[in-house]
PDB file of C-alpha atoms in Angstrom:
ATOM      1  CA  UNK A   1       0.000   0.000   0.000  1.00  0.00           C
ATOM      2  CA  UNK A   2       1.490   3.353  -0.977  1.00  0.00           C
ATOM      3  CA  UNK A   3       1.800   6.073   1.684  1.00  0.00           C
ATOM      4  CA  UNK A   4      -0.923   8.119  -0.032  1.00  0.00           C
ATOM      5  CA  UNK A   5      -3.402   5.251   0.410  1.00  0.00           C
ATOM      6  CA  UNK A   6      -2.814   4.588   4.109  1.00  0.00           C
ATOM      7  CA  UNK A   7      -5.695   5.710   6.297  1.00  0.00           C
ATOM      8  CA  UNK A   8      -4.869   8.373   8.843  1.00  0.00           C
ATOM      9  CA  UNK A   9      -5.557   6.768  12.219  1.00  0.00           C
ATOM     10  CA  UNK A  10      -6.430  10.157  13.709  1.00  0.00           C
ATOM     11  CA  UNK A  11      -9.101  10.695  11.035  1.00  0.00           C
ATOM     12  CA  UNK A  12     -10.617   7.207  11.026  1.00  0.00           C
ATOM     13  CA  UNK A  13     -10.747   6.957  14.835  1.00  0.00           C
ATOM     14  CA  UNK A  14     -10.823  10.579  16.006  1.00  0.00           C
ATOM     15  CA  UNK A  15     -12.033   9.801  19.530  1.00  0.00           C
ATOM     16  CA  UNK A  16      -9.084   7.478  20.113  1.00  0.00           C
ATOM     17  CA  UNK A  17      -6.710  10.143  18.841  1.00  0.00           C
ATOM     18  CA  UNK A  18      -8.370  12.748  21.082  1.00  0.00           C
ATOM     19  CA  UNK A  19      -7.821  10.434  24.042  1.00  0.00           C
ATOM     20  CA  UNK A  20      -4.114  10.207  23.170  1.00  0.00           C
ATOM     21  CA  UNK A  21      -3.972  13.995  22.864  1.00  0.00           C
ATOM     22  CA  UNK A  22      -5.633  14.185  26.278  1.00  0.00           C
ATOM     23  CA  UNK A  23      -2.882  12.027  27.755  1.00  0.00           C
ATOM     24  CA  UNK A  24      -0.369  14.474  26.297  1.00  0.00           C
ATOM     25  CA  UNK A  25      -2.125  17.399  27.982  1.00  0.00           C
ATOM     26  CA  UNK A  26      -1.857  15.590  31.328  1.00  0.00           C
ATOM     27  CA  UNK A  27       1.808  14.808  30.670  1.00  0.00           C
ATOM     28  CA  UNK A  28       2.510  18.484  29.896  1.00  0.00           C
ATOM     29  CA  UNK A  29       0.888  19.450  33.197  1.00  0.00           C
ATOM     30  CA  UNK A  30       3.046  16.883  34.991  1.00  0.00           C
ATOM     31  CA  UNK A  31       6.158  18.265  33.244  1.00  0.00           C
ATOM     32  CA  UNK A  32       5.328  21.804  34.363  1.00  0.00           C
ATOM     33  CA  UNK A  33       4.484  20.714  37.912  1.00  0.00           C
ATOM     34  CA  UNK A  34       7.758  18.790  38.130  1.00  0.00           C
ATOM     35  CA  UNK A  35       9.770  21.726  36.814  1.00  0.00           C
ATOM     36  CA  UNK A  36      10.928  20.050  33.599  1.00  0.00           C
ATOM     37  CA  UNK A  37      11.903  22.673  31.076  1.00  0.00           C
ATOM     38  CA  UNK A  38      10.127  22.796  27.743  1.00  0.00           C
ATOM     39  CA  UNK A  39      13.575  22.857  26.100  1.00  0.00           C
ATOM     40  CA  UNK A  40      14.496  19.519  27.683  1.00  0.00           C
ATOM     41  CA  UNK A  41      11.254  17.798  26.735  1.00  0.00           C
ATOM     42  CA  UNK A  42      11.410  19.124  23.174  1.00  0.00           C
ATOM     43  CA  UNK A  43      15.032  17.954  22.877  1.00  0.00           C
ATOM     44  CA  UNK A  44      13.837  14.505  23.948  1.00  0.00           C
ATOM     45  CA  UNK A  45      10.879  14.684  21.530  1.00  0.00           C
ATOM     46  CA  UNK A  46      13.275  15.412  18.673  1.00  0.00           C
ATOM     47  CA  UNK A  47      15.628  12.571  19.622  1.00  0.00           C
ATOM     48  CA  UNK A  48      12.830  10.016  19.963  1.00  0.00           C
ATOM     49  CA  UNK A  49      11.357  11.159  16.631  1.00  0.00           C
ATOM     50  CA  UNK A  50      14.801  10.771  15.011  1.00  0.00           C
ATOM     51  CA  UNK A  51      15.173   7.262  16.418  1.00  0.00           C
ATOM     52  CA  UNK A  52      11.723   6.284  15.176  1.00  0.00           C
ATOM     53  CA  UNK A  53      12.202   7.970  11.788  1.00  0.00           C
ATOM     54  CA  UNK A  54       9.059  10.093  12.029  1.00  0.00           C
ATOM     55  CA  UNK A  55       9.192  13.026   9.573  1.00  0.00           C
ATOM     56  CA  UNK A  56       5.831  14.452  10.670  1.00  0.00           C
ATOM     57  CA  UNK A  57       6.846  14.600  14.336  1.00  0.00           C
ATOM     58  CA  UNK A  58      10.297  15.966  13.503  1.00  0.00           C
ATOM     59  CA  UNK A  59       8.674  18.755  11.498  1.00  0.00           C
ATOM     60  CA  UNK A  60       6.683  19.688  14.618  1.00  0.00           C
ATOM     61  CA  UNK A  61       9.262  19.189  17.356  1.00  0.00           C
ATOM     62  CA  UNK A  62      12.413  20.627  15.762  1.00  0.00           C
ATOM     63  CA  UNK A  63      10.774  24.075  15.404  1.00  0.00           C
ATOM     64  CA  UNK A  64       9.227  23.664  18.875  1.00  0.00           C
ATOM     65  CA  UNK A  65      12.668  22.899  20.310  1.00  0.00           C
ATOM     66  CA  UNK A  66      14.059  26.042  18.697  1.00  0.00           C
ATOM     67  CA  UNK A  67      11.200  28.108  20.137  1.00  0.00           C
ATOM     68  CA  UNK A  68      11.863  26.567  23.560  1.00  0.00           C
ATOM     69  CA  UNK A  69      15.480  27.738  23.386  1.00  0.00           C
ATOM     70  CA  UNK A  70      17.369  24.638  22.239  1.00  0.00           C
ATOM     71  CA  UNK A  71      20.390  25.829  20.265  1.00  0.00           C
ATOM     72  CA  UNK A  72      20.938  24.996  16.608  1.00  0.00           C
ATOM     73  CA  UNK A  73      24.215  23.336  17.581  1.00  0.00           C
ATOM     74  CA  UNK A  74      22.492  20.971  20.015  1.00  0.00           C
ATOM     75  CA  UNK A  75      19.877  20.097  17.399  1.00  0.00           C
ATOM     76  CA  UNK A  76      22.539  19.589  14.729  1.00  0.00           C
ATOM     77  CA  UNK A  77      24.651  17.313  16.939  1.00  0.00           C
ATOM     78  CA  UNK A  78      21.756  15.405  18.474  1.00  0.00           C
ATOM     79  CA  UNK A  79      22.319  12.156  16.515  1.00  0.00           C
ATOM     80  CA  UNK A  80      25.815  11.992  18.058  1.00  0.00           C
ATOM     81  CA  UNK A  81      25.012  13.491  21.458  1.00  0.00           C
ATOM     82  CA  UNK A  82      27.047  10.829  23.286  1.00  0.00           C
ATOM     83  CA  UNK A  83      30.245  12.228  21.754  1.00  0.00           C
ATOM     84  CA  UNK A  84      29.395  15.928  22.023  1.00  0.00           C
ATOM     85  CA  UNK A  85      30.298  17.642  25.278  1.00  0.00           C
ATOM     86  CA  UNK A  86      27.806  20.478  24.791  1.00  0.00           C
ATOM     87  CA  UNK A  87      24.897  18.736  26.546  1.00  0.00           C
ATOM     88  CA  UNK A  88      24.231  19.240  30.248  1.00  0.00           C
ATOM     89  CA  UNK A  89      24.164  16.327  32.676  1.00  0.00           C
ATOM     90  CA  UNK A  90      20.355  16.561  32.793  1.00  0.00           C
ATOM     91  CA  UNK A  91      20.120  16.546  28.982  1.00  0.00           C
ATOM     92  CA  UNK A  92      22.501  13.593  28.713  1.00  0.00           C
ATOM     93  CA  UNK A  93      20.581  11.420  31.166  1.00  0.00           C
ATOM     94  CA  UNK A  94      17.268  12.420  29.560  1.00  0.00           C
ATOM     95  CA  UNK A  95      18.595  11.454  26.120  1.00  0.00           C
ATOM     96  CA  UNK A  96      19.984   8.175  27.427  1.00  0.00           C
ATOM     97  CA  UNK A  97      16.651   7.371  29.061  1.00  0.00           C
ATOM     98  CA  UNK A  98      14.832   8.300  25.843  1.00  0.00           C
ATOM     99  CA  UNK A  99      17.017   5.920  23.839  1.00  0.00           C
ATOM    100  CA  UNK A 100      16.643   3.156  26.406  1.00  0.00           C
ATOM    101  CA  UNK A 101      12.849   3.392  26.405  1.00  0.00           C
ATOM    102  CA  UNK A 102      12.584   3.892  22.632  1.00  0.00           C
ATOM    103  CA  UNK A 103      14.983   1.346  21.162  1.00  0.00           C
ATOM    104  CA  UNK A 104      16.290  -0.562  24.115  1.00  0.00           C
ATOM    105  CA  UNK A 105      19.780   0.866  23.841  1.00  0.00           C
ATOM    106  CA  UNK A 106      21.977   2.831  26.162  1.00  0.00           C
ATOM    107  CA  UNK A 107      25.456   4.250  25.831  1.00  0.00           C
ATOM    108  CA  UNK A 108      26.747   0.898  27.086  1.00  0.00           C
ATOM    109  CA  UNK A 109      24.976  -1.292  24.510  1.00  0.00           C
ATOM    110  CA  UNK A 110      21.760  -3.275  24.178  1.00  0.00           C
ATOM    111  CA  UNK A 111      19.453  -2.955  27.119  1.00  0.00           C
ATOM    112  CA  UNK A 112      17.625  -5.722  28.917  1.00  0.00           C
ATOM    113  CA  UNK A 113      15.701  -5.525  32.164  1.00  0.00           C
ATOM    114  CA  UNK A 114      18.699  -5.000  34.481  1.00  0.00           C
ATOM    115  CA  UNK A 115      20.350  -2.500  32.139  1.00  0.00           C
ATOM    116  CA  UNK A 116      17.153  -0.470  31.856  1.00  0.00           C
ATOM    117  CA  UNK A 117      16.933  -0.397  35.631  1.00  0.00           C
ATOM    118  CA  UNK A 118      20.547   0.845  35.707  1.00  0.00           C
ATOM    119  CA  UNK A 119      19.708   3.708  33.321  1.00  0.00           C
ATOM    120  CA  UNK A 120      16.626   4.528  35.372  1.00  0.00           C
ATOM    121  CA  UNK A 121      18.621   4.494  38.617  1.00  0.00           C
ATOM    122  CA  UNK A 122      21.234   6.822  37.129  1.00  0.00           C
ATOM    123  CA  UNK A 123      18.446   9.099  35.922  1.00  0.00           C
ATOM    124  CA  UNK A 124      16.997   9.167  39.432  1.00  0.00           C
ATOM    125  CA  UNK A 125      20.365  10.342  40.763  1.00  0.00           C
ATOM    126  CA  UNK A 126      20.169  13.338  38.407  1.00  0.00           C
ATOM    127  CA  UNK A 127      16.417  13.988  38.368  1.00  0.00           C
ATOM    128  CA  UNK A 128      14.065  13.891  41.308  1.00  0.00           C
ATOM    129  CA  UNK A 129      11.213  11.390  41.166  1.00  0.00           C
ATOM    130  CA  UNK A 130       8.680  13.928  39.855  1.00  0.00           C
ATOM    131  CA  UNK A 131      10.932  15.022  36.977  1.00  0.00           C
ATOM    132  CA  UNK A 132      11.950  11.445  36.239  1.00  0.00           C
ATOM    133  CA  UNK A 133       8.404  10.108  36.025  1.00  0.00           C
ATOM    134  CA  UNK A 134       7.156  13.107  34.031  1.00  0.00           C
ATOM    135  CA  UNK A 135      10.055  12.568  31.621  1.00  0.00           C
ATOM    136  CA  UNK A 136       9.248   8.867  31.250  1.00  0.00           C
ATOM    137  CA  UNK A 137       5.628   9.778  30.468  1.00  0.00           C
ATOM    138  CA  UNK A 138       6.849  12.326  27.906  1.00  0.00           C
ATOM    139  CA  UNK A 139       9.015   9.659  26.239  1.00  0.00           C
ATOM    140  CA  UNK A 140       6.142   7.174  26.218  1.00  0.00           C
ATOM    141  CA  UNK A 141       3.707   9.656  24.661  1.00  0.00           C
ATOM    142  CA  UNK A 142       6.043  10.917  21.915  1.00  0.00           C
ATOM    143  CA  UNK A 143       6.713   7.277  21.017  1.00  0.00           C
ATOM    144  CA  UNK A 144       2.955   6.723  20.729  1.00  0.00           C
ATOM    145  CA  UNK A 145       2.502   9.800  18.518  1.00  0.00           C
ATOM    146  CA  UNK A 146       5.471   8.745  16.369  1.00  0.00           C
ATOM    147  CA  UNK A 147       3.865   5.377  15.768  1.00  0.00           C
ATOM    148  CA  UNK A 148       0.486   6.901  14.903  1.00  0.00           C
ATOM    149  CA  UNK A 149       2.129   9.243  12.387  1.00  0.00           C
ATOM    150  CA  UNK A 150       4.335   6.526  10.897  1.00  0.00           C
ATOM    151  CA  UNK A 151       1.445   4.052  10.602  1.00  0.00           C
ATOM    152  CA  UNK A 152      -0.717   6.750   9.009  1.00  0.00           C
ATOM    153  CA  UNK A 153       1.962   8.079   6.687  1.00  0.00           C
ATOM    154  CA  UNK A 154       1.450  11.623   7.968  1.00  0.00           C
ATOM    155  CA  UNK A 155       3.404  14.096   5.836  1.00  0.00           C
ATOM    156  CA  UNK A 156       5.769  16.653   7.363  1.00  0.00           C
ATOM    157  CA  UNK A 157       4.163  19.894   8.551  1.00  0.00           C
ATOM    158  CA  UNK A 158       5.711  22.263   6.036  1.00  0.00           C
ATOM    159  CA  UNK A 159       3.849  25.253   7.496  1.00  0.00           C
ATOM    160  CA  UNK A 160       6.243  25.107  10.465  1.00  0.00           C
ATOM    161  CA  UNK A 161       9.025  26.100   8.055  1.00  0.00           C
ATOM    162  CA  UNK A 162       7.382  29.020   6.257  1.00  0.00           C
TER     163      UNK A 162
END
C-alpha cells in the first residue's frame, strides 16, 4: 500500500486520537508541575522522533525545540550526542533514558531488564522522582505519537518552516 493510500488513524478513529492527545495534555501538566523545562522535553521529543524515523513529528518538534530555546548546535549534533560535550548532565541522562525506552539501547549497549533499571537508577540520581516520572511519560507519549504518524503516513508539517 502506498503512503498516499494509508488511512490516517487520527481521522478514522478521532475519539481514540483525542484520548491520546488528552494524555499528552496531562503529561505536559506533569512536566510543568515537576519543573521540567520545555527545552528539555522538546530535545527529547526530537531525539525520539529521530530514532523512530518520524518526519511528521520531527517537522513539529524541531521548530518547537528552537522556540523553547534549544540551540541549533544541540539540534545539529543530536544524533551523536554521546560524543558531544555540549549537553548538560540533565540533557545527557534524559537522552539516554529516551534511547533506552525507545529502542532498548543505552550508551553501554543493548538494554535488557537490568540495564534499563541501571539507566533509570542513574536518571533518578540526576532527576528527582517527579521530573523522572514526568520525563518517562513524555518519552512514552512521543513514542505513541510517532507510531500513529508513521502508521498513518502523515506528511511533514511544512507550514512550520514558512
